[in-house]
Amino acid sequence: ENNSKYFTVEKSSDGINYNFLGKLNGAGNSSVTRNYQLPDHTPFNGTNFYRLSQTDMDGNAHNYGIKSVNYKASSSFTANIVNNGQGQISVAVKTAMPAAIYLKVVDLLGKEILSESFSVNSGGAVKNLHLNPGVYIMVLINDGGERISNKVVVQ
């Protein structure tokens, strides 16, 4: 490294629109090989694009191109939670094969707000909920015991 202040990593799902993933401080000047890591804890399912740049001590930036990584979730089911506003929540569940899903919603005090089971065909289903303003933990468990937990803020 020569005159290296920091490295910036950006991420994209389409290779066009990038968002900041993280920043790592550089060594300044170094004549030995240095290895850096910046894990992506929330990769997109499918192709992820990463862009690396190095910023020198004088503020000049150097781009090092784009690398792509294909990521396939190890879970046989996924859930995306969409807050539609005014307490309307949509839970989109995708499964590799038909499954029974158990859904539980608890508030921050641990009080159970909702508990129900529903079936999902191959491909998926959308479950619509109405929640009062507050902060909740939503837990989904498939019949194979896989669990997904997410925090939901309703205003």
Short mmCIF file of N, CA, C and O in Angstrom, two decimals, residues 13-107:
data_model
loop_
_atom_site.label_atom_id
_atom_site.label_comp_id
_atom_site.label_asym_id
_atom_site.label_seq_id
_atom_site.Cartn_x
_atom_site.Cartn_y
_atom_site.Cartn_z
N SER A 13 -27.69 -5.09 -6.29
CA SER A 13 -28.38 -6.29 -6.76
C SER A 13 -28.53 -6.28 -8.28
O SER A 13 -28.81 -7.32 -8.88
N ASP A 14 -28.30 -5.12 -8.91
CA ASP A 14 -28.48 -5.03 -10.37
C ASP A 14 -27.22 -4.61 -11.13
O ASP A 14 -27.23 -4.53 -12.35
N GLY A 15 -26.13 -4.31 -10.42
CA GLY A 15 -24.90 -3.89 -11.07
C GLY A 15 -24.91 -2.45 -11.53
O GLY A 15 -23.95 -1.98 -12.15
N ILE A 16 -25.98 -1.72 -11.21
CA ILE A 16 -26.11 -0.32 -11.64
C ILE A 16 -26.22 0.61 -10.43
O ILE A 16 -25.48 1.57 -10.31
N ASN A 17 -27.15 0.31 -9.55
CA ASN A 17 -27.41 1.14 -8.37
C ASN A 17 -26.71 0.52 -7.16
O ASN A 17 -27.05 -0.59 -6.75
N TYR A 18 -25.74 1.25 -6.60
CA TYR A 18 -24.92 0.74 -5.49
C TYR A 18 -25.25 1.45 -4.20
O TYR A 18 -25.57 2.65 -4.19
N ASN A 19 -25.14 0.70 -3.09
CA ASN A 19 -25.30 1.24 -1.75
C ASN A 19 -24.05 0.91 -0.93
O ASN A 19 -23.41 -0.12 -1.14
N PHE A 20 -23.72 1.79 0.00
CA PHE A 20 -22.58 1.64 0.88
C PHE A 20 -22.72 0.35 1.69
O PHE A 20 -23.75 0.10 2.30
N LEU A 21 -21.69 -0.50 1.67
CA LEU A 21 -21.67 -1.71 2.49
C LEU A 21 -20.76 -1.51 3.70
O LEU A 21 -21.10 -1.88 4.81
N GLY A 22 -19.57 -0.90 3.49
CA GLY A 22 -18.67 -0.72 4.61
C GLY A 22 -17.38 -0.03 4.22
O GLY A 22 -17.09 0.17 3.04
N LYS A 23 -16.63 0.35 5.25
CA LYS A 23 -15.36 1.06 5.07
C LYS A 23 -14.33 0.43 6.00
O LYS A 23 -14.64 0.11 7.14
N LEU A 24 -13.13 0.24 5.47
CA LEU A 24 -12.03 -0.30 6.25
C LEU A 24 -10.85 0.65 6.18
O LEU A 24 -10.49 1.11 5.09
N ASN A 25 -10.23 0.94 7.30
CA ASN A 25 -9.05 1.80 7.31
C ASN A 25 -7.87 1.10 6.65
O ASN A 25 -7.66 -0.10 6.84
N GLY A 26 -7.12 1.86 5.86
CA GLY A 26 -5.92 1.33 5.21
C GLY A 26 -4.73 1.44 6.13
O GLY A 26 -4.79 2.04 7.20
N ALA A 27 -3.61 0.88 5.69
CA ALA A 27 -2.40 0.87 6.50
C ALA A 27 -1.55 2.12 6.29
O ALA A 27 -0.53 2.28 6.93
N GLY A 28 -1.98 2.99 5.37
CA GLY A 28 -1.15 4.15 5.05
C GLY A 28 -0.09 3.75 4.06
O GLY A 28 -0.30 3.78 2.86
N ASN A 29 1.05 3.35 4.56
CA ASN A 29 2.13 2.84 3.72
C ASN A 29 2.57 1.50 4.29
O ASN A 29 2.81 1.37 5.49
N SER A 30 2.66 0.50 3.40
CA SER A 30 3.05 -0.82 3.85
C SER A 30 3.76 -1.54 2.72
O SER A 30 3.30 -1.51 1.57
N SER A 31 4.86 -2.19 3.02
CA SER A 31 5.60 -2.94 2.00
C SER A 31 5.34 -4.43 2.11
O SER A 31 5.89 -5.22 1.35
N VAL A 32 4.48 -4.84 3.05
CA VAL A 32 4.11 -6.25 3.19
C VAL A 32 2.67 -6.43 2.74
O VAL A 32 1.86 -5.51 2.78
N THR A 33 2.35 -7.64 2.31
CA THR A 33 0.99 -7.95 1.88
C THR A 33 0.06 -7.89 3.08
O THR A 33 0.34 -8.47 4.13
N ARG A 34 -1.05 -7.18 2.92
CA ARG A 34 -2.06 -7.07 3.97
C ARG A 34 -3.36 -7.60 3.41
O ARG A 34 -3.69 -7.36 2.26
N ASN A 35 -4.11 -8.32 4.23
CA ASN A 35 -5.40 -8.86 3.83
C ASN A 35 -6.50 -8.16 4.60
O ASN A 35 -6.38 -7.96 5.81
N TYR A 36 -7.58 -7.81 3.91
CA TYR A 36 -8.71 -7.13 4.51
C TYR A 36 -9.96 -7.96 4.27
O TYR A 36 -10.07 -8.64 3.26
N GLN A 37 -10.91 -7.87 5.20
CA GLN A 37 -12.18 -8.58 5.05
C GLN A 37 -13.32 -7.65 5.43
O GLN A 37 -13.21 -6.88 6.38
N LEU A 38 -14.42 -7.77 4.69
CA LEU A 38 -15.64 -7.05 5.02
C LEU A 38 -16.80 -7.98 4.68
O LEU A 38 -17.24 -8.04 3.54
N PRO A 39 -17.28 -8.76 5.67
CA PRO A 39 -18.36 -9.71 5.38
C PRO A 39 -19.67 -8.99 5.03
O PRO A 39 -19.97 -7.93 5.57
N ASP A 40 -20.42 -9.59 4.13
CA ASP A 40 -21.76 -9.12 3.79
C ASP A 40 -22.73 -10.03 4.53
O ASP A 40 -22.94 -11.17 4.13
N HIS A 41 -23.33 -9.54 5.61
CA HIS A 41 -24.22 -10.35 6.43
C HIS A 41 -25.63 -10.43 5.87
O HIS A 41 -26.45 -11.21 6.36
N THR A 42 -25.94 -9.62 4.84
CA THR A 42 -27.27 -9.63 4.26
C THR A 42 -27.19 -9.69 2.73
O THR A 42 -27.63 -8.77 2.04
N PRO A 43 -26.63 -10.77 2.20
CA PRO A 43 -26.54 -10.85 0.73
C PRO A 43 -27.92 -11.03 0.10
O PRO A 43 -28.83 -11.58 0.73
N PHE A 44 -28.05 -10.56 -1.12
CA PHE A 44 -29.27 -10.79 -1.89
C PHE A 44 -29.25 -12.23 -2.39
O PHE A 44 -28.19 -12.76 -2.70
N ASN A 45 -30.41 -12.85 -2.49
CA ASN A 45 -30.47 -14.17 -3.10
C ASN A 45 -30.26 -13.99 -4.60
O ASN A 45 -30.92 -13.19 -5.22
N GLY A 46 -29.30 -14.67 -5.18
CA GLY A 46 -28.96 -14.48 -6.58
C GLY A 46 -27.64 -13.74 -6.70
O GLY A 46 -26.77 -13.85 -5.84
N THR A 47 -27.50 -12.96 -7.75
CA THR A 47 -26.24 -12.27 -8.02
C THR A 47 -26.11 -10.99 -7.19
O THR A 47 -27.00 -10.16 -7.18
N ASN A 48 -24.97 -10.86 -6.51
CA ASN A 48 -24.60 -9.66 -5.76
C ASN A 48 -23.40 -9.05 -6.46
O ASN A 48 -22.46 -9.76 -6.81
N PHE A 49 -23.42 -7.73 -6.66
CA PHE A 49 -22.31 -7.02 -7.28
C PHE A 49 -21.62 -6.18 -6.22
O PHE A 49 -22.29 -5.50 -5.44
N TYR A 50 -20.27 -6.22 -6.20
CA TYR A 50 -19.50 -5.47 -5.22
C TYR A 50 -18.49 -4.58 -5.94
O TYR A 50 -17.86 -5.00 -6.90
N ARG A 51 -18.36 -3.34 -5.44
CA ARG A 51 -17.45 -2.37 -6.04
C ARG A 51 -16.50 -1.89 -4.94
O ARG A 51 -16.93 -1.46 -3.88
N LEU A 52 -15.20 -1.98 -5.22
CA LEU A 52 -14.16 -1.60 -4.26
C LEU A 52 -13.46 -0.34 -4.72
O LEU A 52 -13.12 -0.21 -5.90
N SER A 53 -13.23 0.58 -3.79
CA SER A 53 -12.41 1.76 -4.08
C SER A 53 -11.47 2.01 -2.91
O SER A 53 -11.74 1.62 -1.78
N GLN A 54 -10.34 2.63 -3.21
CA GLN A 54 -9.35 3.00 -2.21
C GLN A 54 -9.22 4.51 -2.23
O GLN A 54 -9.09 5.12 -3.30
N THR A 55 -9.26 5.13 -1.07
CA THR A 55 -9.08 6.57 -0.96
C THR A 55 -7.72 6.84 -0.31
O THR A 55 -7.41 6.30 0.75
N ASP A 56 -6.93 7.69 -0.99
CA ASP A 56 -5.59 8.04 -0.51
C ASP A 56 -5.68 9.10 0.58
O ASP A 56 -6.73 9.72 0.78
N MET A 57 -4.56 9.36 1.23
CA MET A 57 -4.47 10.39 2.28
C MET A 57 -4.85 11.77 1.74
O MET A 57 -5.37 12.59 2.49
N ASP A 58 -4.61 12.02 0.46
CA ASP A 58 -4.93 13.33 -0.12
C ASP A 58 -6.37 13.41 -0.65
O ASP A 58 -6.76 14.40 -1.25
N GLY A 59 -7.18 12.34 -0.45
CA GLY A 59 -8.58 12.35 -0.87
C GLY A 59 -8.85 11.80 -2.25
O GLY A 59 -10.01 11.66 -2.63
N ASN A 60 -7.82 11.50 -3.03
CA ASN A 60 -8.03 10.91 -4.35
C ASN A 60 -8.49 9.46 -4.21
O ASN A 60 -7.96 8.72 -3.38
N ALA A 61 -9.49 9.07 -5.01
CA ALA A 61 -10.04 7.71 -4.96
C ALA A 61 -9.65 6.94 -6.20
O ALA A 61 -9.56 7.50 -7.30
N HIS A 62 -9.40 5.66 -6.02
CA HIS A 62 -9.07 4.74 -7.11
C HIS A 62 -10.07 3.60 -7.08
O HIS A 62 -10.25 2.96 -6.04
N ASN A 63 -10.73 3.34 -8.20
CA ASN A 63 -11.70 2.24 -8.28
C ASN A 63 -11.03 0.98 -8.78
O ASN A 63 -10.15 1.04 -9.65
N TYR A 64 -11.45 -0.16 -8.26
CA TYR A 64 -10.85 -1.43 -8.62
C TYR A 64 -11.83 -2.37 -9.31
O TYR A 64 -11.67 -3.57 -9.27
N GLY A 65 -12.84 -1.81 -9.96
CA GLY A 65 -13.75 -2.64 -10.74
C GLY A 65 -14.86 -3.27 -9.93
O GLY A 65 -15.01 -3.03 -8.73
N ILE A 66 -15.62 -4.10 -10.61
CA ILE A 66 -16.79 -4.74 -10.03
C ILE A 66 -16.60 -6.25 -10.04
O ILE A 66 -16.13 -6.82 -11.02
N LYS A 67 -16.94 -6.87 -8.95
CA LYS A 67 -16.91 -8.33 -8.83
C LYS A 67 -18.33 -8.79 -8.53
O LYS A 67 -19.08 -8.12 -7.81
N SER A 68 -18.71 -9.95 -9.07
CA SER A 68 -20.03 -10.49 -8.79
C SER A 68 -19.91 -11.82 -8.05
O SER A 68 -18.96 -12.58 -8.25
N VAL A 69 -20.88 -12.06 -7.17
CA VAL A 69 -20.95 -13.29 -6.40
C VAL A 69 -22.38 -13.79 -6.48
O VAL A 69 -23.32 -13.03 -6.23
N ASN A 70 -22.55 -15.06 -6.83
CA ASN A 70 -23.89 -15.65 -6.87
C ASN A 70 -24.16 -16.31 -5.52
O ASN A 70 -23.41 -17.18 -5.09
N TYR A 71 -25.21 -15.87 -4.85
CA TYR A 71 -25.54 -16.38 -3.51
C TYR A 71 -26.86 -17.12 -3.57
O TYR A 71 -27.85 -16.62 -4.10
N LYS A 72 -26.89 -18.31 -2.98
CA LYS A 72 -28.13 -19.08 -2.87
C LYS A 72 -28.35 -19.35 -1.39
O LYS A 72 -27.49 -19.92 -0.72
N ALA A 73 -29.50 -18.90 -0.90
CA ALA A 73 -29.81 -19.08 0.52
C ALA A 73 -29.83 -20.56 0.87
O ALA A 73 -30.31 -21.38 0.10
N SER A 74 -29.30 -20.90 2.04
CA SER A 74 -29.26 -22.30 2.46
C SER A 74 -30.60 -22.74 3.04
O SER A 74 -30.84 -23.93 3.18
N SER A 75 -31.45 -21.83 3.37
CA SER A 75 -32.74 -22.16 3.95
C SER A 75 -33.72 -22.58 2.85
O SER A 75 -33.69 -22.04 1.75
N SER A 76 -34.59 -23.52 3.17
CA SER A 76 -35.58 -23.94 2.19
C SER A 76 -36.79 -23.03 2.20
O SER A 76 -37.71 -23.22 1.43
N PHE A 77 -36.79 -22.04 3.11
CA PHE A 77 -37.86 -21.04 3.05
C PHE A 77 -37.33 -19.67 3.46
O PHE A 77 -36.36 -19.56 4.20
N THR A 78 -37.95 -18.65 2.89
CA THR A 78 -37.59 -17.27 3.19
C THR A 78 -38.86 -16.48 3.46
O THR A 78 -39.95 -16.89 3.06
N ALA A 79 -38.71 -15.35 4.12
CA ALA A 79 -39.85 -14.47 4.38
C ALA A 79 -39.40 -13.03 4.21
O ALA A 79 -38.37 -12.63 4.72
N ASN A 80 -40.19 -12.28 3.47
CA ASN A 80 -39.98 -10.84 3.32
C ASN A 80 -41.15 -10.13 3.96
O ASN A 80 -42.30 -10.44 3.66
N ILE A 81 -40.84 -9.19 4.83
CA ILE A 81 -41.89 -8.45 5.54
C ILE A 81 -41.94 -7.04 4.97
O ILE A 81 -40.93 -6.35 4.92
N VAL A 82 -43.13 -6.66 4.53
CA VAL A 82 -43.32 -5.34 3.94
C VAL A 82 -44.28 -4.55 4.82
O VAL A 82 -45.42 -4.99 5.06
N ASN A 83 -43.83 -3.39 5.28
CA ASN A 83 -44.67 -2.50 6.07
C ASN A 83 -45.36 -1.56 5.09
O ASN A 83 -44.75 -0.67 4.54
N ASN A 84 -46.66 -1.78 4.87
CA ASN A 84 -47.42 -0.99 3.90
C ASN A 84 -47.96 0.32 4.48
O ASN A 84 -48.61 1.07 3.79
N GLY A 85 -47.68 0.57 5.75
CA GLY A 85 -48.14 1.80 6.41
C GLY A 85 -49.50 1.59 7.07
O GLY A 85 -50.24 0.66 6.76
N GLN A 86 -49.82 2.44 8.01
CA GLN A 86 -51.09 2.43 8.74
C GLN A 86 -51.39 1.07 9.35
O GLN A 86 -52.54 0.63 9.39
N GLY A 87 -50.34 0.37 9.80
CA GLY A 87 -50.52 -0.90 10.49
C GLY A 87 -50.68 -2.11 9.58
O GLY A 87 -50.83 -3.23 10.06
N GLN A 88 -50.68 -1.90 8.28
CA GLN A 88 -50.85 -3.00 7.34
C GLN A 88 -49.48 -3.62 7.03
O GLN A 88 -48.59 -2.96 6.51
N ILE A 89 -49.33 -4.90 7.37
CA ILE A 89 -48.08 -5.62 7.17
C ILE A 89 -48.35 -6.80 6.24
O ILE A 89 -49.32 -7.54 6.44
N SER A 90 -47.49 -6.98 5.25
CA SER A 90 -47.58 -8.15 4.37
C SER A 90 -46.35 -9.02 4.62
O SER A 90 -45.23 -8.53 4.64
N VAL A 91 -46.59 -10.31 4.80
CA VAL A 91 -45.51 -11.27 5.00
C VAL A 91 -45.53 -12.20 3.79
O VAL A 91 -46.46 -12.97 3.61
N ALA A 92 -44.50 -12.09 2.96
CA ALA A 92 -44.39 -12.94 1.77
C ALA A 92 -43.47 -14.10 2.11
O ALA A 92 -42.29 -13.92 2.36
N VAL A 93 -44.02 -15.31 2.12
CA VAL A 93 -43.27 -16.51 2.46
C VAL A 93 -43.04 -17.31 1.19
O VAL A 93 -43.98 -17.58 0.44
N LYS A 94 -41.78 -17.68 0.95
CA LYS A 94 -41.43 -18.51 -0.20
C LYS A 94 -40.87 -19.83 0.32
O LYS A 94 -40.06 -19.83 1.25
N THR A 95 -41.29 -20.92 -0.29
CA THR A 95 -40.81 -22.24 0.10
C THR A 95 -40.40 -23.04 -1.12
O THR A 95 -40.92 -22.83 -2.21
N ALA A 96 -39.47 -23.95 -0.93
CA ALA A 96 -39.03 -24.83 -2.01
C ALA A 96 -40.07 -25.90 -2.30
O ALA A 96 -40.18 -26.38 -3.41
N MET A 97 -40.84 -26.29 -1.28
CA MET A 97 -41.91 -27.29 -1.44
C MET A 97 -43.04 -26.92 -0.49
O MET A 97 -42.86 -26.11 0.41
N PRO A 98 -44.23 -27.49 -0.68
CA PRO A 98 -45.34 -27.16 0.22
C PRO A 98 -44.95 -27.34 1.68
O PRO A 98 -44.23 -28.28 2.04
N ALA A 99 -45.42 -26.41 2.52
CA ALA A 99 -45.03 -26.45 3.94
C ALA A 99 -46.12 -25.84 4.81
O ALA A 99 -46.91 -25.01 4.35
N ALA A 100 -46.13 -26.25 6.06
CA ALA A 100 -46.96 -25.61 7.08
C ALA A 100 -46.07 -24.60 7.79
O ALA A 100 -44.94 -24.91 8.17
N ILE A 101 -46.58 -23.39 7.94
CA ILE A 101 -45.82 -22.31 8.58
C ILE A 101 -46.54 -21.88 9.85
O ILE A 101 -47.75 -21.66 9.84
N TYR A 102 -45.79 -21.77 10.93
CA TYR A 102 -46.31 -21.25 12.19
C TYR A 102 -45.83 -19.81 12.32
O TYR A 102 -44.64 -19.55 12.19
N LEU A 103 -46.76 -18.89 12.56
CA LEU A 103 -46.45 -17.46 12.69
C LEU A 103 -46.81 -17.01 14.09
O LEU A 103 -47.91 -17.29 14.59
N LYS A 104 -45.86 -16.32 14.73
CA LYS A 104 -46.12 -15.75 16.05
C LYS A 104 -45.60 -14.32 16.06
O LYS A 104 -44.51 -14.04 15.56
N VAL A 105 -46.39 -13.40 16.61
CA VAL A 105 -46.01 -12.00 16.77
C VAL A 105 -46.08 -11.68 18.25
O VAL A 105 -47.10 -11.90 18.89
N VAL A 106 -44.95 -11.16 18.80
CA VAL A 106 -44.91 -10.76 20.20
C VAL A 106 -44.45 -9.31 20.29
O VAL A 106 -43.71 -8.83 19.44
N ASP A 107 -44.91 -8.61 21.34
CA ASP A 107 -44.43 -7.25 21.54
C ASP A 107 -43.12 -7.29 22.32
O ASP A 107 -42.63 -8.36 22.68
#
